[in-house]
Tab-separated table of C-alpha atoms in Angstrom:
chain	number	residue	atom	x	y	z
R	546	MET	CA	0.121	-0.094	-0.409
R	547	PRO	CA	1.462	3.300	-0.633
R	548	THR	CA	1.920	5.117	2.473
R	549	PHE	CA	4.624	7.027	3.821
R	550	ASN	CA	5.991	4.230	6.919
R	551	GLN	CA	6.011	1.315	4.398
R	552	PRO	CA	9.165	-0.353	4.087
R	553	THR	CA	9.377	1.169	0.829
R	554	SER	CA	7.533	4.489	0.091
R	555	SER	CA	7.483	7.140	-2.894
R	556	LEU	CA	6.840	10.474	-2.763
R	557	ARG	CA	5.935	13.418	-4.932
R	558	PRO	CA	5.448	16.724	-4.274
R	559	LEU	CA	2.654	19.231	-5.741
R	560	GLN	CA	1.473	22.469	-4.304
R	561	ALA	CA	-1.599	24.543	-4.397
R	562	SER	CA	-2.540	28.120	-3.298
R	563	THR	CA	-5.325	28.901	-0.370
R	564	LYS	CA	-5.588	31.124	2.445
R	565	LEU	CA	-6.791	28.062	4.565
R	566	SER	CA	-4.620	27.289	7.271
R	567	LEU	CA	-3.575	23.715	8.413
R	568	THR	CA	-6.079	23.714	11.423
R	569	GLU	CA	-9.088	24.310	8.674
R	570	LEU	CA	-7.763	21.886	6.536
R	571	LEU	CA	-7.909	19.396	9.556
R	572	ASP	CA	-11.511	20.364	10.434
R	573	ARG	CA	-13.031	19.691	6.813
R	574	MET	CA	-10.733	16.525	6.756
R	575	ALA	CA	-12.597	15.611	9.780
R	576	GLU	CA	-15.932	15.797	8.429
R	577	THR	CA	-14.897	14.042	5.417
R	578	LYS	CA	-14.711	10.419	6.846
R	579	PRO	CA	-14.395	7.000	4.641
R	580	SER	CA	-17.828	5.257	4.250
R	581	PHE	CA	-17.628	1.329	4.036
R	582	HIS	CA	-21.228	1.728	3.489
R	583	ASP	CA	-20.793	3.094	-0.188
R	584	ARG	CA	-17.148	2.663	-0.214
R	585	LYS	CA	-16.240	6.391	-0.762
R	586	GLY	CA	-12.834	7.448	0.565
R	587	GLY	CA	-12.044	9.560	3.305
R	588	TRP	CA	-9.485	11.420	5.678
R	589	SER	CA	-8.250	9.609	8.621
R	590	SER	CA	-4.865	9.267	10.763
R	591	ILE	CA	-1.830	7.766	9.559
R	592	ASN	CA	-1.634	5.440	12.318
R	593	ASP	CA	-1.496	2.031	11.236
R	594	GLU	CA	-3.263	0.116	13.971
R	595	GLY	CA	-6.042	-1.837	12.819
R	596	ALA	CA	-5.866	-0.645	9.656
R	597	ASN	CA	-6.063	-3.996	7.225
R	598	LEU	CA	-4.737	-2.729	4.977
R	599	GLY	CA	-5.088	-4.328	1.564
R	600	SER	CA	-7.675	-6.663	3.337
R	601	TYR	CA	-11.361	-7.756	1.305
R	602	GLY	CA	-14.191	-5.901	2.972
R	603	ALA	CA	-11.878	-4.162	5.542
R	604	VAL	CA	-12.980	-1.003	7.544
R	605	PRO	CA	-10.473	1.530	7.942
R	606	PRO	CA	-9.802	1.840	11.867
R	607	GLU	CA	-11.417	5.439	13.419
R	608	GLY	CA	-9.156	8.370	13.732
R	609	GLU	CA	-8.117	11.807	13.113
R	610	PRO	CA	-5.649	13.276	10.967
R	611	GLU	CA	-2.715	14.977	13.113
R	612	ILE	CA	-0.817	18.200	13.204
R	613	PHE	CA	2.903	17.925	13.981
R	614	ALA	CA	4.528	21.433	15.057
R	615	ALA	CA	7.112	22.848	13.598
R	616	ARG	CA	10.846	21.548	14.983
R	617	ASP	CA	14.024	20.396	13.615
R	618	SER	CA	13.791	22.527	10.769
R	619	LEU	CA	10.924	20.834	9.788
R	620	PRO	CA	8.059	23.219	9.091
R	621	GLU	CA	4.386	22.525	10.943
R	622	LEU	CA	3.139	19.401	9.252
R	623	LEU	CA	-0.807	18.089	8.748
R	624	VAL	CA	0.016	14.552	8.235
R	625	ALA	CA	-3.400	12.512	7.327
R	626	ARG	CA	-4.324	9.282	5.516
R	627	PHE	CA	-6.545	9.038	2.486
R	628	TYR	CA	-8.312	5.962	2.981
R	629	PHE	CA	-10.542	3.917	-0.661
R	630	TRP	CA	-11.632	0.761	-1.661
R	631	ASP	CA	-10.413	-0.822	-5.118
R	632	LYS	CA	-12.810	-2.722	-6.503
R	633	VAL	CA	-11.131	-6.530	-7.525
R	634	PRO	CA	-11.960	-8.876	-10.378
R	635	ASP	CA	-15.132	-10.502	-10.517
R	636	ALA	CA	-13.652	-13.851	-10.272
R	637	LEU	CA	-11.827	-13.401	-7.343
R	638	SER	CA	-14.719	-12.051	-5.276
R	639	ARG	CA	-16.588	-15.389	-6.260
R	640	ILE	CA	-13.429	-17.365	-4.832
R	641	VAL	CA	-13.858	-15.299	-1.724
R	642	GLY	CA	-17.352	-15.538	-1.658
R	643	ASP	CA	-18.559	-13.348	0.118
R	644	PRO	CA	-20.581	-9.992	-0.759
R	645	ASP	CA	-17.885	-7.614	0.816
R	646	SER	CA	-14.975	-8.983	-0.572
R	647	GLU	CA	-15.595	-7.114	-3.666
R	648	HIS	CA	-13.624	-4.304	-2.328
R	649	ARG	CA	-10.036	-3.994	-1.507
R	650	LEU	CA	-8.985	-1.329	1.276
R	651	ASN	CA	-6.310	0.762	0.189
R	652	ALA	CA	-4.830	4.542	1.507
R	653	ILE	CA	-2.412	7.239	0.608
R	654	ASP	CA	-0.711	9.301	3.019
R	655	VAL	CA	-0.787	13.246	2.213
R	656	ALA	CA	1.603	15.613	4.461
R	657	LEU	CA	0.603	19.131	3.794
R	658	SER	CA	2.744	22.457	5.171
R	659	LYS	CA	2.675	26.075	4.253
R	660	VAL	CA	5.549	27.766	2.145
R	661	SER	CA	4.037	31.180	2.315
R	662	PRO	CA	0.151	32.636	3.823
R	663	THR	CA	-0.983	31.363	0.033
R	664	ASP	CA	0.657	28.545	-0.898
R	665	LEU	CA	0.543	24.945	0.157
R	666	SER	CA	3.059	22.615	0.099
R	667	ILE	CA	1.219	18.869	-0.835
R	668	LEU	CA	3.666	15.387	-0.182
R	669	VAL	CA	1.792	12.350	-1.546
R	670	SER	CA	2.683	9.137	-0.934
R	671	THR	CA	2.686	7.243	-4.622
R	672	ARG	CA	4.008	8.434	-7.716
R	673	THR	CA	1.612	6.444	-9.297
R	674	THR	CA	-0.635	8.730	-12.055
R	675	ALA	CA	-3.397	6.228	-12.190
R	676	LEU	CA	-3.959	6.045	-8.577
R	677	LEU	CA	-3.741	10.317	-8.090
R	678	HIS	CA	-5.908	10.897	-11.252
R	679	ARG	CA	-8.689	8.648	-10.099
R	680	LYS	CA	-11.906	10.811	-9.927
R	681	ASP	CA	-13.040	9.848	-6.570
R	682	GLY	CA	-9.375	9.575	-5.349
R	683	VAL	CA	-7.246	11.552	-2.964
R	684	LEU	CA	-6.758	14.525	-5.112
R	685	ALA	CA	-9.873	15.037	-6.299
R	686	SER	CA	-11.164	14.894	-2.326
R	687	LEU	CA	-8.189	16.844	-1.392
R	688	ALA	CA	-9.061	19.698	-3.861
R	689	LYS	CA	-12.751	19.538	-2.820
R	690	LEU	CA	-10.848	20.117	0.493
R	691	LEU	CA	-9.540	23.371	-0.884
R	692	ASP	CA	-12.376	24.378	-2.504
R	693	PRO	CA	-16.066	22.737	-2.137
R	694	ASP	CA	-16.980	24.314	-5.215
R	695	VAL	CA	-14.555	22.961	-7.660
R	696	LYS	CA	-14.850	20.987	-10.987
R	697	ARG	CA	-11.585	19.007	-11.532
R	698	TRP	CA	-8.965	18.834	-9.074
R	699	ARG	CA	-6.233	20.266	-11.354
R	700	ASP	CA	-8.586	23.598	-11.238
R	701	ALA	CA	-7.037	23.814	-7.125
R	702	ILE	CA	-3.560	21.514	-7.144
R	703	SER	CA	-0.503	21.968	-9.277
R	704	PRO	CA	0.939	18.540	-10.496
R	705	THR	CA	4.068	20.576	-9.874
R	706	SER	CA	5.704	21.837	-7.173
R	707	ASP	CA	7.757	25.241	-7.359
R	708	HIS	CA	9.087	24.846	-3.748
R	709	HIS	CA	10.182	21.266	-3.904
R	710	SER	CA	11.215	21.135	-7.517
R	711	PHE	CA	15.350	21.260	-8.648
R	712	SER	CA	15.694	24.737	-10.629
R	713	ASP	CA	17.981	23.309	-12.672
R	714	PRO	CA	18.280	19.379	-14.356
R	715	ASP	CA	22.112	19.848	-14.834
R	716	ILE	CA	21.816	19.383	-10.413
R	717	PHE	CA	22.204	15.975	-11.011
R	718	LEU	CA	25.851	15.869	-13.360
R	719	TRP	CA	26.885	18.213	-10.488
R	720	LEU	CA	26.152	15.831	-8.011
R	721	THR	CA	27.910	12.637	-10.212
R	722	SER	CA	31.049	15.948	-9.855
R	723	ARG	CA	30.674	16.295	-6.158
R	724	SER	CA	30.489	12.158	-5.830
R	725	ASN	CA	33.636	11.824	-7.613
R	726	SER	CA	35.591	14.947	-6.088
R	727	GLY	CA	35.179	13.447	-2.482
R	728	GLY	CA	31.443	13.742	-1.670
R	729	GLN	CA	31.254	16.481	0.463
R	730	LEU	CA	28.361	18.676	0.142
R	731	ASP	CA	29.248	20.859	3.122
R	732	SER	CA	30.343	20.737	6.676
R	733	GLN	CA	27.394	18.296	7.433
R	734	LEU	CA	26.176	16.529	4.214
R	735	SER	CA	27.884	13.986	2.047
R	736	LEU	CA	27.438	12.127	-0.891
R	737	THR	CA	28.774	8.247	-0.101
R	738	HIS	CA	28.189	6.731	-3.077
R	739	ILE	CA	26.263	6.942	-6.242
R	740	ALA	CA	24.756	3.531	-7.036
R	741	GLY	CA	22.913	4.365	-10.891
R	742	ILE	CA	21.837	7.130	-12.962
R	743	HIS	CA	19.369	7.385	-15.783
R	744	GLY	CA	20.045	9.499	-18.965
R	745	THR	CA	17.564	10.618	-21.447
R	746	ASP	CA	19.198	11.765	-24.923
R	747	SER	CA	17.722	14.585	-27.169
R	748	ALA	CA	15.766	11.567	-29.026
R	749	SER	CA	13.993	10.647	-25.645
R	750	ARG	CA	16.250	7.737	-25.319
R	751	THR	CA	16.293	6.443	-21.677
R	752	ALA	CA	19.381	4.719	-20.838
R	753	GLU	CA	20.093	3.393	-17.247
R	754	LEU	CA	23.422	3.104	-16.090
R	755	ARG	CA	24.215	1.091	-12.679
R	756	SER	CA	26.755	-0.387	-10.124
R	757	GLY	CA	28.445	2.282	-9.041
R	758	ILE	CA	28.807	6.068	-11.287
R	759	ASP	CA	32.539	7.288	-11.984
R	760	TYR	CA	34.480	9.289	-14.939
R	761	LYS	CA	35.747	6.041	-15.913
R	762	ARG	CA	32.900	3.803	-17.792
R	763	ALA	CA	32.166	4.488	-21.179
R	764	ASN	CA	28.553	4.642	-21.136
R	765	PHE	CA	28.742	7.300	-18.270
R	766	LEU	CA	31.260	9.899	-20.551
R	767	THR	CA	29.468	9.456	-23.552
R	768	SER	CA	26.071	10.657	-21.745
R	769	VAL	CA	27.842	13.407	-20.304
R	770	ALA	CA	30.086	14.527	-23.777
R	771	GLU	CA	26.698	13.811	-25.685
R	772	GLY	CA	24.663	16.321	-23.252
R	773	ASP	CA	22.405	13.979	-22.253
R	774	THR	CA	19.327	14.862	-19.507
R	775	LEU	CA	20.752	13.234	-16.629
R	776	GLY	CA	18.427	12.056	-13.401
R	777	PRO	CA	16.751	10.436	-11.477
R	778	VAL	CA	19.518	9.670	-9.662
R	779	ASP	CA	19.750	6.540	-6.616
R	780	LEU	CA	22.289	8.187	-4.289
R	781	ASP	CA	23.979	7.539	-0.257
R	782	LEU	CA	23.472	10.171	1.153
R	783	SER	CA	25.092	10.289	5.292
R	784	MET	CA	24.112	13.566	7.323
R	785	ASN	CA	26.311	14.412	10.504
R	786	THR	CA	23.222	15.798	13.504
R	787	SER	CA	23.904	16.155	17.260
R	788	ALA	CA	22.686	13.003	17.782
R	789	GLY	CA	25.348	11.271	15.189
R	790	ALA	CA	25.068	10.161	11.976
R	791	GLU	CA	22.091	9.754	9.647
R	792	HIS	CA	22.460	7.652	6.376
R	793	TYR	CA	19.855	7.313	3.401
R	794	ASN	CA	19.774	5.416	0.536
R	795	ALA	CA	17.126	7.295	-1.649
R	796	VAL	CA	16.349	7.734	-5.835
R	797	ILE	CA	16.006	11.463	-6.117
R	798	PHE	CA	13.675	13.246	-9.269
R	799	ALA	CA	13.762	16.361	-10.846
R	800	ASP	CA	10.352	17.000	-9.584
R	801	GLY	CA	11.998	17.047	-5.665
R	802	GLY	CA	10.046	13.360	-5.307
R	803	PHE	CA	12.117	10.358	-4.427
R	804	LYS	CA	11.895	6.998	-3.660
R	805	LEU	CA	13.043	5.813	-0.300
R	806	ARG	CA	13.993	1.861	1.168
R	807	LYS	CA	13.615	1.444	5.119
R	808	SER	CA	16.300	-1.319	4.742
R	809	GLU	CA	19.147	1.428	3.890
R	810	VAL	CA	17.647	4.385	6.218
R	811	TYR	CA	19.168	5.103	10.005
R	812	MET	CA	18.328	8.052	12.318
R	813	PRO	CA	19.687	7.680	15.545
R	814	GLY	CA	17.153	7.274	18.405
R	815	ILE	CA	14.221	6.017	16.042
R	816	LEU	CA	13.607	2.171	15.803
R	817	ASP	CA	9.805	1.895	15.110
R	818	GLY	CA	9.712	1.476	11.206
R	819	GLY	CA	6.768	3.531	10.940
R	820	GLU	CA	7.830	6.328	12.557
R	821	LEU	CA	11.340	6.056	11.278
R	822	MET	CA	9.804	6.150	7.345
R	823	LEU	CA	7.547	9.145	8.255
R	824	ALA	CA	10.509	11.172	9.848
R	825	ALA	CA	13.106	10.001	7.361
R	826	ASN	CA	10.134	11.023	4.301
R	827	MET	CA	9.940	14.477	6.157
R	828	LYS	CA	13.174	15.611	6.654
R	829	ILE	CA	14.658	14.795	3.071
R	830	ALA	CA	11.220	16.404	0.863
R	831	HIS	CA	12.179	19.545	3.446
R	832	LEU	CA	15.368	19.902	4.488
R	833	ILE	CA	17.966	17.504	2.992
R	834	LEU	CA	17.134	18.396	-0.566
R	835	ARG	CA	16.138	21.820	-0.625
R	836	ARG	CA	19.695	21.692	1.586
R	837	ILE	CA	21.243	20.547	-2.055
R	838	GLU	CA	19.338	22.940	-4.083
R	839	HIS	CA	20.660	25.806	-2.103
R	840	ILE	CA	24.352	24.650	-1.650
R	841	TYR	CA	24.144	23.965	-5.870
R	842	ILE	CA	22.808	27.440	-6.164
R	843	ALA	CA	25.415	28.952	-4.072
R	844	GLY	CA	28.248	27.423	-6.287
R	845	MET	CA	27.029	28.100	-9.525
R	846	GLY	CA	29.306	30.287	-10.270
R	847	LYS	CA	31.749	27.711	-9.872
R	848	TRP	CA	30.364	25.005	-10.926
R	849	LYS	CA	29.731	26.867	-15.026
R	850	THR	CA	33.256	26.636	-14.945
R	851	GLU	CA	33.972	22.966	-13.834
R	852	ARG	CA	30.497	21.808	-16.067
R	853	GLU	CA	32.840	22.849	-18.840
R	854	ASP	CA	35.588	20.757	-17.769
R	855	VAL	CA	34.045	17.982	-17.029
R	856	ILE	CA	32.653	17.477	-20.369
R	857	GLU	CA	35.496	18.602	-22.041
R	858	GLY	CA	37.481	15.774	-20.072
R	859	ALA	CA	34.610	13.067	-20.998
R	860	ILE	CA	35.371	13.850	-24.620
R	861	THR	CA	39.088	13.754	-24.387
R	862	ASP	CA	38.793	10.511	-22.173
R	863	LEU	CA	36.441	8.983	-24.970
R	864	ARG	CA	38.836	9.796	-28.221
R	865	ASP	CA	41.803	8.483	-26.334
R	866	ARG	CA	39.693	4.971	-25.455
R	867	TYR	CA	38.594	4.600	-28.720
R	868	GLU	CA	41.452	5.899	-30.444
R	869	ALA	CA	43.265	2.927	-28.385
R	870	ALA	CA	40.890	0.788	-29.166
R	871	LEU	CA	41.594	1.424	-33.141
R	872	ALA	CA	45.228	0.967	-33.076
R	873	LYS	CA	44.345	-2.367	-31.029
R	874	LEU	CA	42.013	-3.148	-34.107
R	875	GLU	CA	44.853	-2.311	-36.583
R	876	SER	CA	47.128	-4.389	-34.411
R	877	VAL	CA	45.046	-7.023	-34.880
R	878	LYS	CA	44.392	-7.021	-38.925
R	879	ASN	CA	48.257	-6.354	-39.742
R	880	ARG	CA	49.413	-9.437	-37.754
R	881	GLU	CA	50.806	-12.737	-39.622
R	882	PRO	CA	49.088	-15.822	-39.010
R	883	LYS	CA	51.836	-18.294	-37.983
R	884	ALA	CA	51.927	-22.036	-38.753
R	885	SER	CA	51.963	-24.250	-35.937
């Protein structure tokens, strides 16, 4: 189920304009409960106790969305779960043999914060378009909370986020350059490893580079030399805090969203799996990725020159590599066969 506290979570940022406070939105959510009787989606707590997610004929637990006070550089957050039911195939419901088993309980988590008096940050726990765009889905319901008269969710909610998205897709090439030069981004934050990166060329053809990224791999050098659009990137991050070092592994997208794996997340003092994943998701979205963006922008002047050197270096390395390969081929062609 696509919730923040699953062992693997995906997050997508969106935004909306509203003068409503988080408290006012909380009150509206409290009035829009999920209804098992007519299978109408609604809002509740993200507490997993008794949730029965994925179960047939399940009734969601009663609960209230919650507002978390601003702390540790994170903003005030309204966190809620939108429960809904998926219609299962007729064949499967006949096997189960229960009228209530025609629907399976599902859920999507949402975290809201005000980034200005009129701007709302929206983080949803799935990047699956089909789930987000359902006519009776999470965005349709949230849009109605923001504006009861709205006809389409897109009239109230933007599918992109100016607050969370990276300002320049070149940031992924910059990250690989930082990784290649030791990985230190600032006094607290460092890249410990880049496991993979996607590249898209001018013809919109995509390639995935895995098993580590460095400037010696021909396929990566080709992407850099030809000016491919890089991203998303699969990376390991380490951040030093007063409580100790935190470690994250995440796939980062240009829109500021990401995929996160609990098995590769460590935050000192947080042992509960659900609590860990919620804390990690919010910290990456609101603090770490914003910090990376600010470091990138602050060093933009130096990076412009460095970027040219990186691309020229890739072209030179490729030329030398293939000149050596051509010389080797010519040597083989000219070799005289010897009788045994």
